[in-house]
Amino acid sequence: MSSPSPDYTLYLVTGRELLPPGKDYYESLNESLEGGVTIVQIREKNTDTREFLEIAKRSKEICHRYGVPLLINDRIDIALAMNADGIHIGQSDMPIEIARKLLPAGSIIGVSVNTPAEAEEVVKGGLADYVGIGALWATNSKKLTSPVLGIRGVGPILQTLEKTSIKAVAIGGIKSSNLLRSLHGAVSPNGRALDGIAVVSEIVSSHQPSVVAQRLCQIIRASKDQPFNLFSRIYAEPPTAQVLVDSAAHLLRSVKEYRPLVHQITNNVTINQLANATLALGASPIMATSPHEMEDLAKIPGALLINFGTISDKEGMLAAGHYANLERKPIVFDPVGIGATAYRRTTANELLNTWQAAVIKGNAGEIASLIGSNEVKSHGVDSLGSGFSSPKEILCALAKRERCIIVMTGETDYISDGNLTVKLSNGSALLGDITGSGCLAGSTVATFCGAENKRSKRSEPSSGEVEGILAAGDMFVGAIAGVLTLTIASELAAQRPEVHGTGTFLSALIDELYNLTPEKIIQRAKLEVV
Ligand SMILES: Cc1ncc(COP(=O)(O)OP(=O)(O)O)c(N)n1
Ligand SMILES: Cc1ncsc1CCOP(=O)(O)O
Ligand SMILES: [Mg+2]
């Protein structure tokens, strides 16, 4: 009978050169195991064989006291000499076919992969117990021979493992500060997640490796406890259109009650409009862009909007999103004009690898560019043509790939969390005639996501409790509320007698946002579950 599969939850890869001054290696290893490390790999890149063998033997004794398997990096001779539980080999190390022949039956063998093609080779070979996917983030602990993968590169690799029993850990630059972001994003479109994460410096360089290991385990387990969460409520029964409209409409009360801070890094064309729309709804806008104040701002309850219409504050956008994830605040990303230039596409990729959006909002051209479809073209910041033949299919696929809510605005608006998709048909044609109506939608969506996040966290987590999700609350309803308020306010504005053109329309629009009530939303909403 084959031995049970190891627990890959918290995989320590050793690195003696990273120990803090005066910290004994064996003491650090023992404390790491006390803290919850579940599998260990001894990695010695510049050590003589005799010393490596001695370290491996003593490390195995310590690991086995905790029932934790010990693997050896690269060196099969060492693994054989001290009867290790297995080895980890990279793409340029001993081929797995030979390793499998040389090692005792039942040995654990792991292989490094950096691309879906490399993972497919492992699946085809059928000899590996697990793959090490990375590097997820930049790292100083290994001179990388392949480009940094990024969080969003993990999903396609996990997809190749979906019908296999091969386990998967991620490695490279993983810290307590980016772990939840990493776990949320590193999932295949069909929901295949990691079996664990591998860490070197965050644990080894600590004076208290047990505390670090414990914290990492808490975050991993809290994240695993979350259902396949795409920032939306899990319904026992699919909600009706009326349930969604009522929930969205009543969220307006939470905006006025909690006055969420809506931190908006946006373009210089519409910044004033967005701030006034946020104030009109009853929330509190701040349009800060310096990276130096993002840690403080993230601590104030609310939401973050990142609109990259004019990408002049990329460092601020990177920092703001990182801290918003850390503080579990929802991020709304508006990749304005992403189809227009390669620079916008690479910047969007960098931003989305760094932080996890709760909502991505765009017009059809921008959504097409994100998902790589040619069905709809972009023209600058605008979208050409009549849209997708199957908007629901496109939005579900993108929501599952990006692991968040997708909002597609246009003459008809669509919102999807990957399972549920709604079609919204409110809105005045004049919205399309003013600049920044799409940007306004991003701002109103962020406003309601901030209110929903605050409403759902009325009871702050008890001290020490680790939250397993990046933004509490139903961001799907938040997004619906944001779109409905803007489009219904635009209908009311267009009907006002003093409105004779786009100039009077814009000021009437702000008025109608200011005077909006849940009753007006419920009365006028045109929403279908599709
Ligand atoms: C768990 C895990 N994943 C990846 C690696 C990297 O192995 P490799 O590509 O062979 O590089 P070196 O570690 O040998 O420098 C790993 N060691 N462990
Ligand atoms: C061994 C290895 N393989 C890919 S990245 C890496 C080092 C990861 O170290 P750290 O966790 O300190 O970034
Ligand atoms: Mg190697």
XYZ file of C-alpha atoms and ligand atoms in Angstrom:
562
model
C 0.000 0.000 0.000
C 1.524 3.356 -1.034
C 2.426 5.698 1.805
C -0.050 8.593 2.400
C 0.614 11.760 0.398
C 2.621 14.254 2.483
C 1.035 17.437 3.826
C 2.427 20.171 1.535
C 0.687 23.025 3.397
C 3.829 24.824 4.640
C 6.950 23.686 2.811
C 10.253 24.956 4.284
C 13.211 25.117 1.929
C 16.320 25.699 4.042
C 18.941 28.351 3.357
C 21.641 28.494 6.041
C 23.189 31.591 4.468
C 20.040 33.514 5.411
C 20.062 32.715 9.144
C 20.190 35.807 11.390
C 23.580 36.334 13.083
C 24.018 33.934 15.999
C 20.993 31.751 15.125
C 21.861 28.068 15.092
C 20.637 26.210 12.007
C 19.293 23.164 13.864
C 17.563 25.371 16.445
C 15.920 27.336 13.630
C 14.808 24.110 11.925
C 13.344 22.769 15.162
C 11.468 26.022 15.838
C 10.141 26.082 12.265
C 8.708 22.598 12.803
C 7.228 23.664 16.146
C 5.540 26.550 14.287
C 3.816 24.195 11.857
C 6.131 23.476 8.914
C 4.769 20.289 7.285
C 7.565 19.298 4.868
C 11.265 20.262 4.644
C 13.804 20.427 1.806
C 17.481 20.821 2.596
C 18.956 23.134 -0.024
C 22.731 23.561 0.108
C 24.163 25.075 -3.054
C 27.759 25.713 -1.945
C 28.494 23.020 0.655
C 30.984 20.170 0.455
C 29.432 16.717 0.177
C 30.664 15.563 3.576
C 29.206 18.585 5.384
C 25.980 18.397 3.352
C 25.595 14.732 4.346
C 26.069 15.533 8.041
C 23.537 18.377 7.900
C 21.052 16.152 6.069
C 21.351 13.333 8.583
C 20.830 15.558 11.618
C 18.014 17.446 9.900
C 16.226 14.183 9.143
C 16.362 13.175 12.826
C 14.778 16.497 13.819
C 12.101 16.348 11.092
C 11.107 12.792 11.930
C 10.514 13.781 15.565
C 7.598 15.808 14.159
C 6.576 13.180 11.575
C 7.666 15.593 8.846
C 9.269 14.234 5.653
C 12.717 15.465 4.649
C 13.665 15.991 1.012
C 17.034 16.843 -0.499
C 17.494 19.528 -3.144
C 19.251 18.326 -6.334
C 21.666 15.835 -4.767
C 20.489 12.233 -5.273
C 23.747 10.874 -3.867
C 23.101 12.599 -0.570
C 19.476 11.452 -0.586
C 20.550 7.817 -1.103
C 23.368 7.993 1.453
C 21.115 9.181 4.288
C 17.890 7.547 3.116
C 15.986 10.799 2.621
C 12.226 10.740 2.145
C 12.700 12.197 -1.334
C 14.259 14.842 -3.540
C 13.400 18.021 -5.413
C 14.839 18.457 -8.907
C 14.723 21.324 -11.345
C 14.520 21.425 -15.121
C 18.338 21.264 -15.414
C 18.915 18.667 -12.689
C 18.917 14.862 -12.889
C 16.017 13.699 -15.114
C 13.137 12.316 -13.078
C 13.196 8.995 -14.955
C 16.690 8.311 -13.609
C 15.901 9.712 -10.186
C 12.856 7.436 -9.915
C 15.006 4.410 -10.846
C 17.763 5.259 -8.347
C 15.587 6.134 -5.360
C 13.743 3.615 -3.194
C 10.093 2.927 -4.065
C 7.750 5.410 -2.423
C 10.293 8.242 -2.421
C 8.730 11.696 -2.794
C 9.956 13.433 -5.955
C 9.148 17.049 -6.768
C 9.906 18.905 -10.005
C 10.207 22.662 -10.646
C 7.919 24.099 -13.332
C 7.659 27.650 -14.659
C 5.297 27.152 -17.627
C 2.217 25.086 -18.507
C 4.371 23.226 -21.085
C 6.808 22.135 -18.359
C 3.867 21.040 -16.210
C 2.385 19.083 -19.128
C 5.720 17.234 -19.477
C 5.523 16.287 -15.777
C 1.933 15.073 -16.213
C 2.912 13.063 -19.304
C 5.851 11.465 -17.472
C 3.602 10.432 -14.573
C 6.574 10.075 -12.213
C 6.363 13.186 -10.017
C 4.527 13.469 -6.708
C 4.376 17.263 -6.825
C 5.488 20.316 -8.756
C 7.121 23.459 -7.398
C 5.619 26.396 -9.317
C 7.572 29.615 -9.397
C 8.949 32.046 -8.859
C 5.735 33.870 -7.976
C 7.437 37.090 -6.891
C 10.945 38.485 -7.171
C 13.334 36.754 -4.777
C 16.891 37.217 -3.539
C 17.196 33.610 -2.373
C 17.815 32.113 -5.809
C 19.325 33.428 -9.042
C 16.353 32.846 -11.320
C 16.896 31.210 -14.721
C 13.277 31.855 -15.831
C 11.224 35.050 -15.645
C 9.171 35.723 -12.518
C 5.878 33.951 -13.176
C 3.495 36.280 -11.373
C 0.382 35.134 -9.547
C -1.766 35.124 -12.671
C 0.669 32.707 -14.342
C -0.096 29.968 -11.790
C -3.702 29.281 -12.858
C -2.803 27.937 -16.325
C -0.179 25.642 -14.751
C -2.665 24.323 -12.185
C -5.117 23.753 -15.020
C -2.731 21.148 -16.537
C -2.829 19.240 -13.214
C -6.616 19.228 -12.860
C -7.219 15.606 -13.826
C -4.144 14.248 -12.021
C -3.158 13.428 -8.435
C -0.004 15.532 -8.772
C 0.219 18.054 -5.934
C 1.382 21.646 -6.331
C 3.246 24.162 -4.191
C 4.213 27.698 -5.172
C 7.572 29.242 -4.357
C 9.459 32.504 -4.746
C 9.185 35.698 -2.734
C 6.195 34.498 -0.716
C 5.774 36.466 2.536
C 3.073 36.914 5.165
C 2.352 40.270 3.505
C 1.531 38.817 0.075
C 0.410 35.308 1.020
C -3.371 35.819 0.986
C -3.114 37.685 -2.285
C -1.036 34.826 -3.672
C -3.428 32.124 -2.490
C -6.504 33.948 -3.810
C -5.035 34.470 -7.259
C -3.144 31.196 -7.713
C -6.157 29.104 -8.729
C -7.086 27.571 -12.081
C -10.242 28.843 -13.839
C -11.961 25.608 -12.749
C -11.004 26.114 -9.128
C -7.883 23.932 -8.742
C -5.892 25.608 -5.919
C -2.404 25.082 -4.522
C -1.727 22.310 -1.995
C 0.790 24.456 -0.176
C 3.403 27.168 -0.381
C 7.200 26.899 -0.155
C 9.182 29.504 1.722
C 12.867 30.192 2.367
C 13.768 33.663 3.665
C 10.543 34.674 5.437
C 11.090 31.762 7.870
C 14.873 31.185 7.835
C 15.850 34.831 8.278
C 13.617 35.231 11.327
C 14.848 35.181 14.941
C 11.464 33.562 15.719
C 10.817 31.082 12.917
C 8.067 29.352 14.890
C 6.044 32.594 15.061
C 6.473 33.181 11.325
C 5.615 29.569 10.468
C 2.522 29.702 12.686
C 1.315 32.923 11.041
C 1.831 31.521 7.557
C -0.082 28.354 8.506
C -2.946 30.423 9.940
C -3.309 32.392 6.710
C -3.135 29.260 4.535
C -5.732 27.419 6.606
C -8.028 30.467 6.836
C -7.852 30.794 3.058
C -8.543 27.079 2.510
C -11.639 27.383 4.743
C -13.133 29.886 2.306
C -15.346 28.394 -0.394
C -14.384 29.059 -3.990
C -14.746 32.749 -3.209
C -14.986 35.348 -5.920
C -15.845 38.219 -3.573
C -19.527 37.402 -3.712
C -21.999 35.786 -1.398
C -22.573 32.076 -1.823
C -26.335 31.654 -2.235
C -28.141 28.435 -1.202
C -30.520 29.137 -4.107
C -29.668 31.431 -7.046
C -31.057 34.872 -6.104
C -33.911 36.393 -8.087
C -33.521 39.710 -9.866
C -35.704 41.331 -7.211
C -33.514 40.048 -4.366
C -30.446 41.524 -6.056
C -32.144 44.857 -6.784
C -33.439 45.156 -3.209
C -29.994 44.351 -1.757
C -28.353 46.868 -4.065
C -30.910 49.586 -3.397
C -30.677 49.289 0.371
C -26.888 49.493 0.180
C -27.426 53.209 -0.504
C -28.371 53.534 3.151
C -25.015 51.998 4.134
C -23.179 54.547 1.976
C -24.847 57.381 3.859
C -24.456 55.641 7.232
C -20.798 54.630 6.945
C -19.515 57.379 4.597
C -16.780 55.026 3.324
C -13.485 56.569 2.264
C -13.260 56.020 -1.490
C -9.587 56.382 -2.370
C -9.426 57.046 -6.106
C -6.256 57.072 -8.153
C -7.716 58.210 -11.426
C -7.070 60.205 -14.553
C -6.786 63.981 -14.729
C -9.687 64.196 -17.175
C -12.437 63.081 -14.807
C -10.974 63.422 -11.320
C -13.222 66.290 -10.246
C -16.345 64.610 -11.617
C -15.576 61.408 -9.717
C -14.978 63.217 -6.452
C -18.282 65.096 -6.773
C -20.201 61.915 -7.647
C -18.744 60.191 -4.579
C -19.716 63.106 -2.339
C -23.196 63.283 -3.891
C -23.815 59.638 -2.917
C -22.750 60.373 0.657
C -19.265 58.869 0.685
C -15.890 60.527 1.246
C -13.456 60.766 -1.724
C -9.699 61.149 -1.503
C -7.668 61.359 -4.712
C -4.175 60.706 -3.271
C -1.451 59.324 -5.560
C 1.850 59.305 -3.647
C 3.117 55.808 -2.765
C 4.327 57.230 0.575
C 0.835 57.612 2.014
C -0.781 54.389 0.806
C -0.063 52.362 3.947
C -1.853 54.932 6.113
C -4.763 55.441 3.708
C -5.371 51.688 3.432
C -6.154 51.567 7.147
C -9.236 53.808 6.752
C -12.354 51.712 5.983
C -13.669 52.014 2.451
C -12.493 50.991 -0.993
C -9.805 51.747 -3.567
C -10.444 52.675 -7.193
C -7.539 52.405 -9.595
C -8.365 53.947 -12.969
C -5.397 54.105 -15.281
C -6.762 56.517 -17.846
C -3.546 58.518 -17.526
C -0.895 56.177 -16.119
C 1.177 58.799 -14.346
C 1.125 57.244 -10.864
C 2.091 53.598 -11.365
C 4.193 53.386 -8.181
C 1.262 54.811 -6.244
C -1.092 52.307 -7.888
C 1.191 49.378 -7.011
C 1.581 50.480 -3.391
C -2.088 51.391 -2.903
C -3.272 48.006 -4.126
C -0.706 46.089 -2.059
C -1.812 47.797 1.158
C -5.504 47.585 0.262
C -5.090 43.814 -0.034
C -3.241 43.734 3.276
C -6.051 45.696 4.941
C -8.682 43.549 3.226
C -10.200 46.533 1.414
C -11.928 45.972 -1.945
C -10.113 47.203 -5.030
C -11.967 48.261 -8.182
C -9.741 48.317 -11.259
C -10.703 50.276 -14.365
C -8.159 49.444 -17.099
C -9.127 52.439 -19.256
C -7.924 52.097 -22.868
C -6.100 48.807 -22.201
C -6.628 47.825 -25.822
C -4.978 50.992 -27.099
C -1.294 50.374 -26.275
C 1.137 47.616 -25.327
C 2.266 49.766 -22.416
C -1.246 49.717 -20.966
C -1.446 45.946 -21.331
C 1.899 45.305 -19.625
C 1.063 47.803 -16.872
C -2.308 46.125 -16.259
C -0.519 42.765 -16.036
C 1.967 44.173 -13.520
C -0.766 45.744 -11.413
C -2.974 42.625 -11.430
C -0.031 40.412 -10.525
C 0.819 42.667 -7.590
C -2.636 42.991 -6.132
C -5.997 41.240 -6.387
C -8.918 43.318 -7.624
C -12.374 42.579 -6.200
C -13.958 44.121 -9.299
C -12.577 44.782 -12.783
C -14.715 47.188 -14.817
C -14.405 48.017 -18.489
C -16.225 48.613 -21.722
C -16.496 45.773 -24.239
C -13.265 46.749 -25.987
C -11.349 46.735 -22.705
C -12.900 43.401 -21.651
C -11.981 41.945 -25.054
C -8.392 43.081 -24.628
C -8.220 41.569 -21.135
C -9.536 38.184 -22.240
C -7.713 38.201 -25.559
C -10.805 38.225 -27.775
C -10.879 39.777 -31.257
C -14.668 39.909 -31.315
C -14.727 43.507 -30.109
C -12.169 46.170 -30.973
C -11.031 49.191 -29.003
C -10.584 52.671 -30.413
C -8.514 54.594 -27.881
C -10.586 54.502 -24.716
C -13.784 53.633 -26.634
C -15.218 50.331 -27.746
C -16.184 49.651 -31.366
C -19.106 47.615 -32.639
C -22.181 46.160 -30.987
C -20.451 44.019 -28.374
C -20.051 40.287 -27.791
C -22.387 37.657 -29.234
C -22.347 35.948 -25.802
C -21.490 38.494 -23.090
C -22.304 36.028 -20.290
C -19.777 33.474 -21.561
C -17.037 36.066 -21.934
C -17.638 37.614 -18.513
C -17.880 34.252 -16.698
C -14.605 33.111 -18.234
C -12.843 36.350 -17.337
C -14.266 36.363 -13.783
C -12.960 32.816 -13.215
C -9.567 33.630 -14.708
C -9.115 36.883 -12.802
C -10.822 35.490 -9.672
C -13.044 38.554 -9.219
C -16.265 40.306 -10.254
C -16.328 41.601 -13.836
C -18.414 44.636 -14.859
C -18.869 45.393 -18.545
C -20.461 48.766 -19.248
C -22.128 49.841 -22.470
C -25.621 50.547 -23.817
C -26.469 47.436 -21.807
C -24.367 46.606 -18.759
C -23.362 43.113 -17.598
C -21.939 41.973 -14.254
C -20.638 38.467 -13.471
C -18.921 36.712 -10.563
C -18.115 33.670 -12.682
C -21.272 31.840 -11.667
C -24.036 34.442 -11.598
C -24.414 36.992 -14.423
C -26.870 39.892 -14.576
C -27.886 42.199 -17.419
C -28.781 45.814 -16.576
C -30.717 47.941 -19.059
C -31.044 51.337 -17.370
C -29.307 54.510 -18.542
C -29.723 57.642 -20.630
C -28.030 57.950 -24.019
C -26.574 61.232 -22.764
C -24.229 59.197 -20.512
C -22.402 58.166 -23.658
C -22.049 61.812 -24.758
C -20.141 63.111 -21.731
C -16.514 62.334 -20.999
C -15.833 59.861 -18.215
C -19.185 58.084 -17.825
C -17.233 54.811 -17.666
C -14.898 56.343 -15.086
C -17.940 57.485 -13.109
C -19.196 53.885 -13.062
C -15.872 52.783 -11.556
C -16.250 55.427 -8.868
C -19.843 54.526 -7.972
C -18.977 50.804 -7.928
C -16.058 51.497 -5.563
C -18.329 53.628 -3.372
C -20.832 50.810 -2.895
C -18.162 48.113 -2.526
C -16.623 50.201 0.241
C -19.986 50.558 1.987
C -20.710 46.830 1.613
C -17.275 45.931 2.962
C -17.823 48.172 5.980
C -21.386 46.893 6.501
C -20.288 43.252 6.415
C -17.427 43.887 8.858
C -19.592 45.551 11.502
C -18.188 43.021 13.915
C -14.439 43.521 13.609
C -12.583 40.136 13.606
C -11.533 39.207 17.135
C -7.907 40.083 17.822
C -5.581 37.445 16.435
C -8.289 36.067 14.134
C -6.931 35.731 10.619
C -9.325 36.637 7.841
C -9.251 34.184 4.958
C -10.658 36.512 2.309
C -9.245 39.640 0.720
C -12.432 41.710 1.010
C -15.421 40.757 3.139
C -18.912 41.361 1.838
C -20.838 40.788 -1.366
C -18.973 42.773 -4.010
C -21.337 41.398 -6.650
C -24.190 43.371 -5.055
C -21.823 46.310 -4.556
C -21.087 46.342 -8.282
C -24.788 46.078 -9.171
C -25.547 48.998 -6.826
C -22.801 51.118 -8.381
C -24.050 50.593 -11.929
C -27.746 50.969 -11.068
C -27.301 54.240 -9.159
C -25.369 55.865 -12.012
C -27.644 54.686 -14.814
C -30.899 55.441 -12.985
C -29.605 58.877 -11.937
C -28.764 59.511 -15.605
C -32.354 58.688 -16.654
C -33.748 61.049 -14.003
C -31.284 63.765 -15.028
C -32.122 63.492 -18.732
C -35.803 64.026 -17.911
C -35.227 67.303 -16.076
C -36.680 70.338 -17.957
C -33.513 72.402 -17.660
C -31.406 69.787 -19.394
C -30.733 70.934 -22.957
C -27.366 69.307 -23.616
C -24.401 67.577 -22.038
C -23.378 70.550 -19.921
C -26.698 70.841 -18.070
C -26.970 67.023 -18.091
C -23.739 66.603 -16.122
C -24.778 68.942 -13.310
C -28.262 67.393 -13.271
C -26.616 63.974 -12.991
C -24.740 64.975 -9.842
C -28.016 66.397 -8.451
C -29.851 63.120 -9.123
C -27.093 61.091 -7.466
C -27.451 63.386 -4.482
C -31.243 62.971 -4.377
C -31.325 59.241 -5.102
C -33.274 56.963 -2.755
C -33.565 53.153 -2.469
C -37.203 53.505 -3.505
C -36.275 55.248 -6.778
C -33.755 52.478 -7.529
C -36.240 49.686 -6.795
C -38.944 51.412 -8.823
C -36.822 51.964 -11.937
C -34.246 49.123 -11.958
C -34.204 46.965 -15.113
C -32.140 43.938 -14.085
C -32.288 40.355 -15.375
C -30.382 37.281 -14.190
C -29.088 35.763 -17.480
C 9.540 23.411 -3.680
C 10.598 23.879 -4.618
N 10.229 24.436 -5.808
C 11.178 24.871 -6.656
C 12.518 24.756 -6.322
C 13.594 25.202 -7.304
O 14.349 24.066 -7.681
P 15.377 24.207 -8.883
O 14.634 24.761 -10.055
O 16.046 22.936 -9.044
O 16.398 25.301 -8.366
P 17.383 25.131 -7.131
O 16.541 25.143 -5.882
O 18.064 23.806 -7.289
O 18.309 26.295 -7.199
C 12.865 24.177 -5.109
N 14.169 24.039 -4.764
N 11.895 23.746 -4.262
C 14.482 27.789 -4.313
C 13.649 28.690 -5.121
N 13.112 28.298 -6.302
C 12.399 29.236 -6.914
S 12.409 30.693 -5.993
C 13.383 29.985 -4.771
C 13.809 30.729 -3.556
C 12.631 31.210 -2.758
O 13.120 31.852 -1.593
P 12.253 32.981 -0.860
O 11.088 32.278 -0.225
O 13.207 33.541 0.135
O 11.851 33.971 -1.888
Mg 17.741 22.208 -8.510
